[in-house]
Amino acid sequence: MEFLPIFMNMRGRKALVVGGGVIASRKAELVAKAGAEIILVSPALAPAAADAVRDRGWRWIERGFRPTDLDGCDLVIAATDDEAVNRAVHDAARTRHLPVNVADQPALCSFILPAIIDRSPAVVAVSTGGRSPVLARYVKGLVERALPSRLGRVADFLGRLRPGIHRRLPETGARRRYWERLLEGAVPEQVRAGQDGAARDTAEILLNDMLQETAGDQTARRGRAWLVGAGPGDPELLTLKAQRLLQQADVVLFDRLVPLGVLEMCRREAEMVYVGKRSGDHVLPQAHISELLVRHVEAGRRVVRLKGGDPFIFGRGGEELEALVEAGLDFEVVPGVSAANGCAAYAGIPLTHRDHAQGVSFWTGHARDGELDLDWAAMNNPRQTQVFYMGAGNAPLIRENLLAHGVPPTMPVALVQAGTTDAQRVLRTSLHGLAETAADIDRSLPTLIIVGSVVNLRRGLGWFEGNAGNAAAVFPPHLSAPPGVTNDVRPA
Ligand code: SAH
């Protein structure tokens, strides 16, 4: 290791920065963030530095560097464009054994400033030993994405807990086991969700269990449920939060429409329970699913209830939450990309558009007792897009009702099947042709029906209309659909 990473307490200490340019002020900025008093030495100042002198009480000595400037300083930075000055600052600082950093000259640095991920009080510092600041920033980006949000809150919470735990669990090994178990359990999530009271309760239960040495993993922990949206198909559409929770789950209860790629992201040790249902042939009745959910959480497990798309859009998420509320259990809902959002984006059909549709409605096409009791009159609105979930089987009924309520037979319609997956198909037709087109599709795949003039914009946007080369020019490749997506376009 070329440099020893340490975190210095600069609160109320003095940092001398020689130079008044952009780099000098950027470095000074970082040191100031840690609470240091900044003294700039430079005949002139760039605007950023001048602003800080005016607004934030940085001191400015308006002349060239003199070794006596180092009197009373704790840290030194040289960032002028004059190599001789930089070297003079370095030499003077070394004579006094002061830590010194010279911009862009690693050989003259007794310390370097790392790239920083600041979730204060938790801070991650990344260094490449001054070799490649770009690589350091790249690594910083990777770490940034891997870290859960509100890490600072969690660090603060643990810090407050620490003195008490130190007192009540004096043995080092026991204390380490306690912290490890605490971090694996529900506490970090509770703190992130702002439920500090519940988190303190959970921490106390765990502590008591450990003190009584009854600390079996399952009983020590307070269970919790997360109702998580798995998105419409492409696993990359999962939220970062969902991904993290999947990797911490003890039990995952999942539906038929949860994409395989998402299931593959679950923690390897997690118990995977299929509770899928297809209209008609329910594997498990809704009441049993709710019961199962409650039972696992009561047993102290971290339970992820995974639902296709978004849990609160035709996902019956509300019913399962009621069961958890009745049982007095903790839960959280994590939204997902709903089929309408995913299909529209990957099919290139905007759901709203200034000139075509000022609104969009989501409807269920699932009939109860052969009846589709919807507000059909409201759908006769040329300036609004209608989206039907679960509607492929009832396409004739949807067509009949829309026509009967005055929607013109020429109204454009798109059926998006298995949207956002490798098997995506987009079938375009008109209201007139809806039933016939729907009769032609594979019923084992989920299908979304989009009705409205926005469907016509698909051509205007240049999406996959038989000219992939063009599509790539209009949309950068990373914005287009995953490889292998087929896009049948049938004449209306
Ligand atoms: N909660 C889910 C919807 C569940 S209802 C969500 O927010 O997306 C199930 C219906 O969603 C299916 O019948 C179909 O109409 C639609 N659907 C789900 N995934 C889909 C996909 N990948 N492509 C097309 N439609 C999809």
Coordinates of C-alpha atoms and ligand atoms in Angstrom, one line a residue:
M1 CA 0.0 0.0 0.0
E2 CA 1.5 3.3 -1.0
F3 CA -0.6 5.6 1.1
L4 CA -2.2 5.0 4.4
P5 CA -5.9 5.9 4.4
I6 CA -6.8 7.8 7.5
F7 CA -9.6 10.2 8.3
M8 CA -8.4 13.4 9.9
N9 CA -10.3 15.5 12.3
M10 CA -10.0 19.0 10.8
R11 CA -12.8 20.7 12.8
G12 CA -11.5 24.1 13.9
R13 CA -8.0 23.4 12.5
K14 CA -6.3 25.6 10.0
A15 CA -5.6 24.6 6.4
L16 CA -3.3 26.7 4.3
V17 CA -4.0 26.7 0.6
V18 CA -1.5 28.3 -1.7
G19 CA -3.1 29.3 -5.0
G20 CA -6.3 31.1 -6.0
G21 CA -7.4 29.2 -9.1
V22 CA -10.1 26.6 -9.7
I23 CA -8.1 23.6 -8.5
A24 CA -7.0 25.4 -5.3
S25 CA -10.6 26.3 -4.5
R26 CA -11.9 22.8 -5.3
K27 CA -9.4 21.3 -2.9
A28 CA -10.1 24.0 -0.3
E29 CA -13.8 23.2 -0.6
L30 CA -13.3 19.6 0.3
V31 CA -11.2 20.4 3.4
A32 CA -13.7 23.1 4.4
K33 CA -16.4 20.4 4.3
A34 CA -14.6 18.7 7.2
G35 CA -14.9 21.9 9.2
A36 CA -11.4 23.3 8.7
E37 CA -10.6 27.0 8.7
I38 CA -9.3 27.9 5.2
I39 CA -6.5 30.4 4.6
L40 CA -5.8 31.2 0.9
V41 CA -2.5 32.7 -0.1
S42 CA -2.5 34.1 -3.6
P43 CA -1.9 37.5 -5.4
A44 CA -5.3 37.0 -7.2
L45 CA -8.4 34.9 -6.8
A46 CA -10.7 33.1 -9.3
P47 CA -14.4 33.9 -8.9
A48 CA -15.2 30.6 -7.0
A49 CA -12.5 31.4 -4.4
A50 CA -13.4 35.1 -4.2
D51 CA -17.1 34.1 -3.5
A52 CA -16.0 31.8 -0.7
V53 CA -13.8 34.5 0.8
R54 CA -16.8 36.9 0.7
D55 CA -19.6 34.5 1.8
R56 CA -18.0 31.8 3.9
G57 CA -15.3 33.5 5.9
W58 CA -12.3 32.0 4.2
R59 CA -9.2 34.2 4.9
W60 CA -7.3 35.6 2.0
I61 CA -3.7 36.7 2.2
E62 CA -3.3 38.8 -1.0
R63 CA 0.3 38.1 -2.0
G64 CA 2.8 35.4 -2.8
F65 CA 3.7 32.5 -0.4
R66 CA 6.1 33.0 2.5
P67 CA 7.2 30.2 4.8
T68 CA 5.9 32.0 7.8
D69 CA 2.4 31.5 6.4
L70 CA 2.7 28.0 7.8
D71 CA 2.7 29.2 11.4
G72 CA -0.1 27.6 13.3
C73 CA -1.3 25.5 10.3
D74 CA -2.3 21.8 10.4
L75 CA -2.5 21.0 6.7
V76 CA -1.0 22.4 3.6
I77 CA -2.1 22.4 0.0
A78 CA -0.1 23.9 -2.9
A79 CA -2.1 24.4 -6.2
T80 CA -0.5 27.2 -8.1
D81 CA 0.5 27.0 -11.8
D82 CA 4.1 27.9 -10.8
E83 CA 6.2 24.8 -10.2
A84 CA 8.9 26.7 -8.3
V85 CA 6.3 28.0 -5.9
N86 CA 4.7 24.6 -5.4
R87 CA 8.1 23.1 -4.6
A88 CA 8.9 25.9 -2.2
V89 CA 5.6 25.3 -0.3
H90 CA 6.4 21.6 -0.3
D91 CA 9.9 22.1 1.1
A92 CA 8.8 24.5 3.8
A93 CA 6.0 22.2 4.9
R94 CA 8.3 19.1 5.0
T95 CA 10.8 21.0 7.2
R96 CA 8.1 21.5 9.7
H97 CA 6.7 18.0 9.3
L98 CA 3.4 19.3 8.1
P99 CA 1.2 17.1 5.8
V100 CA 1.4 18.6 2.3
N101 CA -0.4 18.0 -0.9
V102 CA 0.8 19.5 -4.2
A103 CA -1.7 19.4 -7.1
D104 CA -0.9 17.1 -9.9
Q105 CA 2.5 16.1 -8.5
P106 CA 2.2 12.9 -6.5
A107 CA 5.9 12.8 -5.8
L108 CA 5.5 16.0 -3.8
C109 CA 2.6 14.8 -1.8
S110 CA 2.7 13.5 1.8
F111 CA -1.0 13.0 1.5
I112 CA -3.5 12.8 -1.4
L113 CA -7.2 13.7 -1.4
P114 CA -9.3 10.7 -2.4
A115 CA -12.6 10.5 -4.3
I116 CA -15.3 10.6 -1.7
I117 CA -18.7 9.1 -1.2
D118 CA -20.2 11.2 1.5
R119 CA -23.1 9.7 3.4
S120 CA -21.9 11.5 6.6
P121 CA -21.1 10.3 9.1
A122 CA -20.4 7.3 6.9
V123 CA -17.8 8.2 4.3
V124 CA -16.1 6.0 1.7
A125 CA -12.8 7.2 0.3
V126 CA -11.3 5.8 -3.0
S127 CA -7.7 6.3 -4.1
T128 CA -5.6 5.1 -7.0
G129 CA -2.4 6.4 -5.4
G130 CA -2.7 9.5 -7.6
R131 CA -2.4 7.4 -10.8
S132 CA -5.8 7.9 -12.3
P133 CA -8.4 10.3 -10.9
V134 CA -10.8 9.1 -13.6
L135 CA -10.5 5.5 -12.4
A136 CA -11.1 6.6 -8.8
R137 CA -14.3 8.4 -9.9
Y138 CA -15.3 5.3 -11.8
V139 CA -14.9 3.1 -8.7
K140 CA -16.7 5.7 -6.7
G141 CA -19.6 5.4 -9.1
L142 CA -19.7 1.6 -8.6
V143 CA -19.6 1.8 -4.8
E144 CA -22.1 4.6 -4.9
R145 CA -24.6 2.4 -6.6
A146 CA -24.0 -0.6 -4.3
L147 CA -24.6 1.5 -1.1
P148 CA -28.1 1.6 0.3
S149 CA -29.7 5.0 0.6
R150 CA -29.7 7.0 3.9
L151 CA -26.6 5.2 5.1
G152 CA -25.8 8.2 7.1
R153 CA -29.0 7.9 9.1
V154 CA -28.1 4.3 9.9
A155 CA -24.6 5.2 11.0
D156 CA -26.0 7.9 13.3
F157 CA -28.5 5.5 14.7
L158 CA -25.9 2.9 15.4
G159 CA -23.6 5.5 16.9
R160 CA -26.4 6.5 19.4
L161 CA -26.9 2.9 20.3
R162 CA -23.3 2.1 20.9
P163 CA -22.6 3.4 24.4
G164 CA -25.5 1.4 25.9
I165 CA -24.5 -1.8 24.0
H166 CA -20.9 -1.3 25.2
R167 CA -22.1 -1.2 28.8
R168 CA -24.6 -4.1 28.6
L169 CA -22.5 -6.4 26.4
P170 CA -19.0 -6.0 27.7
E171 CA -17.5 -9.0 25.9
T172 CA -16.0 -8.0 22.5
G173 CA -17.0 -11.2 20.6
A174 CA -20.6 -11.0 21.9
R175 CA -20.8 -7.3 20.9
R176 CA -19.5 -8.1 17.4
R177 CA -22.1 -10.8 17.0
Y178 CA -24.8 -8.4 18.2
W179 CA -23.9 -5.7 15.6
E180 CA -23.7 -8.3 12.8
R181 CA -27.1 -9.7 13.6
L182 CA -28.6 -6.2 14.0
L183 CA -27.3 -5.2 10.6
E184 CA -28.7 -8.4 9.0
G185 CA -32.1 -7.8 10.5
A186 CA -34.9 -5.3 10.0
V187 CA -33.2 -2.4 11.9
P188 CA -31.4 -0.8 8.9
E189 CA -34.6 -0.8 6.9
Q190 CA -36.6 0.6 9.8
V191 CA -34.1 3.4 10.2
R192 CA -34.1 4.2 6.5
A193 CA -37.9 4.3 6.6
G194 CA -37.7 6.8 9.4
Q195 CA -39.1 4.4 12.0
D196 CA -36.5 5.0 14.7
G197 CA -38.8 4.0 17.5
A198 CA -39.5 0.6 15.9
A199 CA -35.8 0.2 15.2
R200 CA -35.0 0.8 18.9
D201 CA -37.6 -1.8 19.9
T202 CA -36.1 -4.3 17.5
A203 CA -32.6 -3.6 18.7
E204 CA -33.8 -4.0 22.4
I205 CA -35.5 -7.4 21.7
L206 CA -32.3 -8.7 20.0
L207 CA -30.2 -7.5 22.9
N208 CA -32.5 -9.2 25.5
D209 CA -32.4 -12.4 23.5
M210 CA -28.7 -12.3 23.4
L211 CA -28.4 -11.5 27.1
Q212 CA -30.6 -14.5 27.9
E213 CA -28.6 -16.6 25.4
T214 CA -31.7 -17.7 23.7
A215 CA -30.5 -16.0 20.6
G216 CA -31.7 -18.4 17.9
D217 CA -31.6 -16.4 14.6
Q218 CA -35.3 -16.7 14.0
T219 CA -36.6 -15.7 17.4
A220 CA -34.1 -12.9 17.8
R221 CA -35.3 -11.0 14.9
R222 CA -38.5 -9.1 14.3
G223 CA -39.9 -10.1 11.0
R224 CA -40.9 -7.7 8.3
A225 CA -42.6 -7.8 4.9
W226 CA -41.9 -5.9 1.8
L227 CA -44.4 -5.8 -1.0
V228 CA -42.1 -5.3 -4.0
G229 CA -42.9 -4.5 -7.6
A230 CA -40.8 -6.7 -9.9
G231 CA -41.5 -4.7 -13.1
P232 CA -43.0 -6.0 -16.3
G233 CA -40.3 -8.3 -17.6
D234 CA -36.8 -6.8 -18.3
P235 CA -34.9 -7.5 -15.0
E236 CA -33.0 -4.2 -15.5
L237 CA -36.2 -2.3 -14.8
L238 CA -36.1 -3.4 -11.1
T239 CA -35.5 -0.6 -8.7
L240 CA -32.2 -0.5 -6.8
K241 CA -34.2 -0.9 -3.6
A242 CA -36.0 -4.0 -4.8
Q243 CA -32.7 -5.6 -5.9
R244 CA -31.2 -5.0 -2.4
L245 CA -34.2 -6.4 -0.6
L246 CA -34.2 -9.5 -2.8
Q247 CA -30.6 -10.1 -1.7
Q248 CA -31.6 -10.0 1.9
A249 CA -34.8 -12.0 1.9
D250 CA -35.4 -15.1 3.9
V251 CA -38.6 -16.0 2.0
V252 CA -39.8 -14.8 -1.4
L253 CA -43.5 -15.3 -2.3
F254 CA -43.9 -14.7 -6.0
D255 CA -46.5 -14.5 -8.7
R256 CA -46.8 -16.0 -12.2
L257 CA -45.9 -12.7 -13.8
V258 CA -42.6 -12.2 -12.0
P259 CA -39.8 -12.3 -14.6
L260 CA -37.4 -15.2 -14.3
G261 CA -34.5 -12.8 -14.4
V262 CA -35.7 -11.1 -11.3
L263 CA -36.1 -14.4 -9.4
E264 CA -32.5 -15.2 -10.3
M265 CA -31.5 -12.1 -8.3
C266 CA -32.9 -13.4 -5.0
R267 CA -30.6 -14.5 -2.2
R268 CA -29.5 -18.0 -2.9
E269 CA -30.5 -19.2 0.6
A270 CA -34.0 -17.7 0.3
E271 CA -37.0 -20.0 0.4
M272 CA -38.8 -19.4 -2.9
V273 CA -42.6 -19.9 -2.7
Y274 CA -44.7 -19.8 -5.9
V275 CA -48.2 -18.4 -5.1
G276 CA -49.0 -17.6 -8.7
K277 CA -52.4 -17.4 -10.1
R278 CA -53.9 -17.1 -13.5
S279 CA -57.4 -15.9 -13.9
G280 CA -59.5 -19.1 -13.4
D281 CA -56.9 -21.5 -12.1
H282 CA -55.7 -20.0 -8.8
V283 CA -52.8 -21.9 -7.4
L284 CA -53.6 -20.4 -4.0
P285 CA -56.7 -18.4 -3.1
Q286 CA -55.9 -14.8 -2.1
A287 CA -56.8 -15.4 1.6
H288 CA -54.2 -18.2 1.8
I289 CA -51.5 -16.0 0.3
S290 CA -52.2 -13.3 2.9
E291 CA -52.2 -16.0 5.6
L292 CA -48.9 -17.4 4.4
L293 CA -47.4 -13.9 4.4
V294 CA -48.5 -13.2 7.9
R295 CA -47.2 -16.6 9.2
H296 CA -43.7 -16.1 7.8
V297 CA -43.4 -12.6 9.2
E298 CA -44.6 -13.7 12.6
A299 CA -41.9 -16.3 12.6
G300 CA -39.4 -13.5 12.4
R301 CA -38.5 -13.7 8.7
R302 CA -37.7 -11.1 6.2
V303 CA -40.4 -11.8 3.6
V304 CA -40.4 -10.3 0.1
R305 CA -43.8 -10.5 -1.6
L306 CA -42.9 -10.1 -5.2
K307 CA -45.5 -9.0 -7.7
G308 CA -45.3 -8.4 -11.4
G309 CA -45.2 -4.7 -12.4
D310 CA -46.3 -2.4 -9.6
P311 CA -47.9 -3.9 -6.5
F312 CA -50.6 -1.3 -6.3
I313 CA -51.8 -1.5 -9.9
F314 CA -54.1 -4.4 -10.3
G315 CA -51.9 -6.3 -7.9
R316 CA -54.2 -6.8 -5.0
G317 CA -51.5 -5.4 -2.9
G318 CA -54.0 -3.6 -0.7
E319 CA -55.6 -6.9 0.5
E320 CA -52.3 -8.4 1.6
L321 CA -51.4 -5.2 3.4
E322 CA -54.7 -5.3 5.3
A323 CA -53.8 -8.8 6.6
L324 CA -50.4 -7.5 7.8
V325 CA -52.0 -4.5 9.5
E326 CA -54.5 -6.7 11.2
A327 CA -51.8 -8.9 12.5
G328 CA -49.8 -5.8 13.7
L329 CA -46.8 -6.5 11.6
D330 CA -44.3 -4.2 9.9
F331 CA -44.3 -3.8 6.2
E332 CA -43.2 -1.5 3.4
V333 CA -44.3 -1.1 -0.2
V334 CA -41.7 -0.8 -2.9
P335 CA -43.1 0.4 -6.2
G336 CA -42.3 -1.2 -9.6
V337 CA -42.5 -0.2 -13.2
S338 CA -46.0 -1.1 -14.2
A339 CA -46.8 -3.0 -17.5
A340 CA -48.3 0.2 -19.0
N341 CA -45.1 2.2 -18.4
G342 CA -42.8 -0.7 -19.5
C343 CA -44.8 -1.7 -22.6
A344 CA -45.3 1.9 -23.7
A345 CA -41.6 2.7 -23.4
Y346 CA -40.4 -0.4 -25.1
A347 CA -43.0 -0.3 -27.9
G348 CA -42.3 3.4 -28.5
I349 CA -45.8 4.6 -27.8
P350 CA -46.0 7.7 -25.6
L351 CA -49.0 7.3 -23.3
T352 CA -49.6 11.0 -23.3
H353 CA -48.7 13.6 -25.8
R354 CA -49.3 17.4 -26.0
D355 CA -51.2 17.1 -29.3
H356 CA -52.9 13.8 -28.9
A357 CA -53.7 12.8 -25.3
Q358 CA -53.8 14.9 -22.2
G359 CA -54.5 12.0 -20.0
V360 CA -54.3 8.2 -19.6
S361 CA -56.5 5.7 -17.8
F362 CA -55.7 2.2 -16.6
W363 CA -58.6 -0.3 -16.7
T364 CA -59.0 -3.9 -15.8
G365 CA -60.2 -6.1 -18.7
H366 CA -60.8 -8.9 -16.3
A367 CA -64.5 -9.8 -16.3
R368 CA -66.3 -10.8 -13.1
D369 CA -69.1 -13.4 -13.8
G370 CA -68.8 -12.6 -17.6
E371 CA -69.5 -9.0 -17.0
L372 CA -67.1 -6.1 -17.6
D373 CA -68.6 -3.3 -15.6
L374 CA -66.5 -0.2 -16.6
D375 CA -67.2 3.4 -17.2
W376 CA -67.4 3.0 -20.9
A377 CA -68.9 6.4 -21.5
A378 CA -65.8 8.1 -20.0
M379 CA -63.6 6.2 -22.5
N380 CA -65.2 8.0 -25.5
N381 CA -62.7 10.7 -25.3
P382 CA -60.4 11.2 -28.3
R383 CA -57.9 13.2 -26.1
Q384 CA -57.3 10.4 -23.7
T385 CA -55.4 7.1 -23.9
Q386 CA -57.1 4.0 -22.6
V387 CA -54.9 1.1 -21.3
F388 CA -56.4 -2.3 -20.6
Y389 CA -54.7 -4.8 -18.3
M390 CA -55.8 -8.4 -18.4
G391 CA -57.9 -7.6 -21.4
A392 CA -56.8 -10.0 -24.2
G393 CA -59.3 -12.7 -23.3
N394 CA -62.1 -10.1 -23.3
A395 CA -61.1 -8.2 -26.4
P396 CA -64.4 -8.8 -28.2
L397 CA -66.3 -7.4 -25.1
I398 CA -64.0 -4.4 -25.0
R399 CA -64.5 -3.7 -28.7
E400 CA -68.2 -4.0 -28.5
N401 CA -68.6 -1.7 -25.5
L402 CA -66.2 1.0 -26.9
L403 CA -68.0 1.0 -30.3
A404 CA -71.4 1.1 -28.5
H405 CA -70.3 4.2 -26.6
G406 CA -69.2 6.1 -29.7
V407 CA -65.5 5.4 -30.0
P408 CA -64.8 5.3 -33.8
P409 CA -63.9 1.9 -35.3
T410 CA -60.8 3.6 -36.9
M411 CA -59.4 4.4 -33.4
P412 CA -55.8 3.0 -33.4
V413 CA -55.1 0.1 -31.0
A414 CA -51.8 -1.7 -30.0
L415 CA -51.5 -5.0 -28.3
V416 CA -48.2 -5.4 -26.6
Q417 CA -47.4 -8.9 -25.6
A418 CA -44.7 -9.9 -23.1
G419 CA -43.6 -6.3 -23.2
T420 CA -40.0 -5.4 -22.3
T421 CA -38.9 -9.1 -22.6
D422 CA -37.1 -10.8 -25.4
A423 CA -40.4 -12.2 -26.6
Q424 CA -42.1 -8.8 -26.9
R425 CA -44.5 -8.4 -29.8
V426 CA -46.3 -5.3 -30.8
L427 CA -49.5 -5.9 -32.9
R428 CA -51.1 -2.8 -34.3
T429 CA -54.7 -2.7 -35.4
S430 CA -57.8 -0.5 -35.1
L431 CA -60.7 -0.8 -32.7
H432 CA -62.5 -2.5 -35.6
G433 CA -59.8 -5.2 -35.9
L434 CA -59.2 -5.6 -32.1
A435 CA -61.1 -8.9 -31.6
E436 CA -59.6 -10.6 -34.6
T437 CA -56.1 -9.6 -33.7
A438 CA -56.5 -10.6 -30.1
A439 CA -57.8 -14.0 -31.2
D440 CA -54.5 -14.6 -32.9
I441 CA -52.2 -14.2 -30.0
D442 CA -50.5 -16.5 -27.5
R443 CA -52.7 -16.5 -24.4
S444 CA -49.9 -17.8 -22.2
L445 CA -48.1 -14.5 -22.4
P446 CA -49.3 -11.3 -20.7
T447 CA -50.8 -8.7 -23.1
L448 CA -51.6 -5.1 -22.7
I449 CA -54.1 -3.2 -24.9
I450 CA -53.5 0.4 -25.7
V451 CA -56.3 2.4 -27.3
G452 CA -55.8 5.9 -28.6
S453 CA -54.3 8.1 -31.3
V454 CA -50.9 8.0 -29.6
V455 CA -50.6 4.5 -31.0
N456 CA -50.0 6.2 -34.4
L457 CA -47.0 8.1 -33.1
R458 CA -45.1 4.9 -33.1
R459 CA -44.3 5.4 -36.7
G460 CA -43.5 9.1 -36.1
L461 CA -41.0 8.2 -33.4
G462 CA -39.2 5.8 -35.8
W463 CA -39.2 2.8 -33.5
F464 CA -38.3 -0.5 -35.1
E465 CA -40.5 0.2 -38.1
G466 CA -38.5 -2.2 -40.3
N467 CA -35.4 -0.1 -40.2
A468 CA -33.3 -1.0 -37.2
G469 CA -30.4 1.1 -38.5
N470 CA -32.5 4.2 -38.4
A471 CA -33.9 3.5 -34.9
A472 CA -30.4 3.3 -33.6
A473 CA -29.7 6.8 -35.1
V474 CA -32.8 8.3 -33.5
F475 CA -32.3 6.6 -30.1
P476 CA -28.9 5.7 -28.7
P477 CA -28.6 1.9 -28.5
H478 CA -28.8 1.8 -24.7
L479 CA -32.3 3.4 -24.9
S480 CA -33.7 0.8 -27.3
A481 CA -35.3 -2.5 -26.5
P482 CA -33.3 -5.6 -25.4
P483 CA -31.8 -7.7 -28.2
G484 CA -34.1 -10.2 -29.8
V485 CA -37.3 -8.1 -29.3
T486 CA -39.6 -8.8 -32.2
N487 CA -42.0 -6.2 -33.3
D488 CA -44.6 -7.4 -35.6
V489 CA -46.5 -4.5 -37.1
R490 CA -49.7 -5.6 -38.7
P491 CA -51.7 -3.4 -41.0
A492 CA -54.7 -1.8 -39.4
Ligands
SAH1 N1 -49.3 -5.3 -11.2 C1 -49.1 -5.5 -12.6 C2 -50.4 -5.8 -13.3 C3 -51.0 -7.2 -12.9 S1 -52.4 -7.6 -13.8 C4 -48.5 -4.2 -13.2 O1 -48.4 -3.2 -12.6 O2 -48.0 -4.3 -14.3 C5 -51.7 -8.6 -15.1 C6 -51.8 -7.9 -16.4 O3 -50.7 -7.0 -16.6 C7 -51.6 -8.9 -17.6 O4 -52.8 -9.5 -17.9 C8 -51.2 -7.9 -18.7 O5 -52.3 -7.2 -19.2 C9 -50.4 -6.9 -17.9 N2 -48.9 -7.2 -18.0 C10 -48.1 -7.5 -17.1 N3 -46.8 -7.7 -17.6 C11 -46.9 -7.5 -18.9 C12 -46.0 -7.5 -20.0 N4 -44.7 -7.8 -19.8 N5 -46.4 -7.3 -21.2 C13 -47.7 -7.0 -21.4 N6 -48.6 -6.9 -20.5 C14 -48.3 -7.2 -19.2

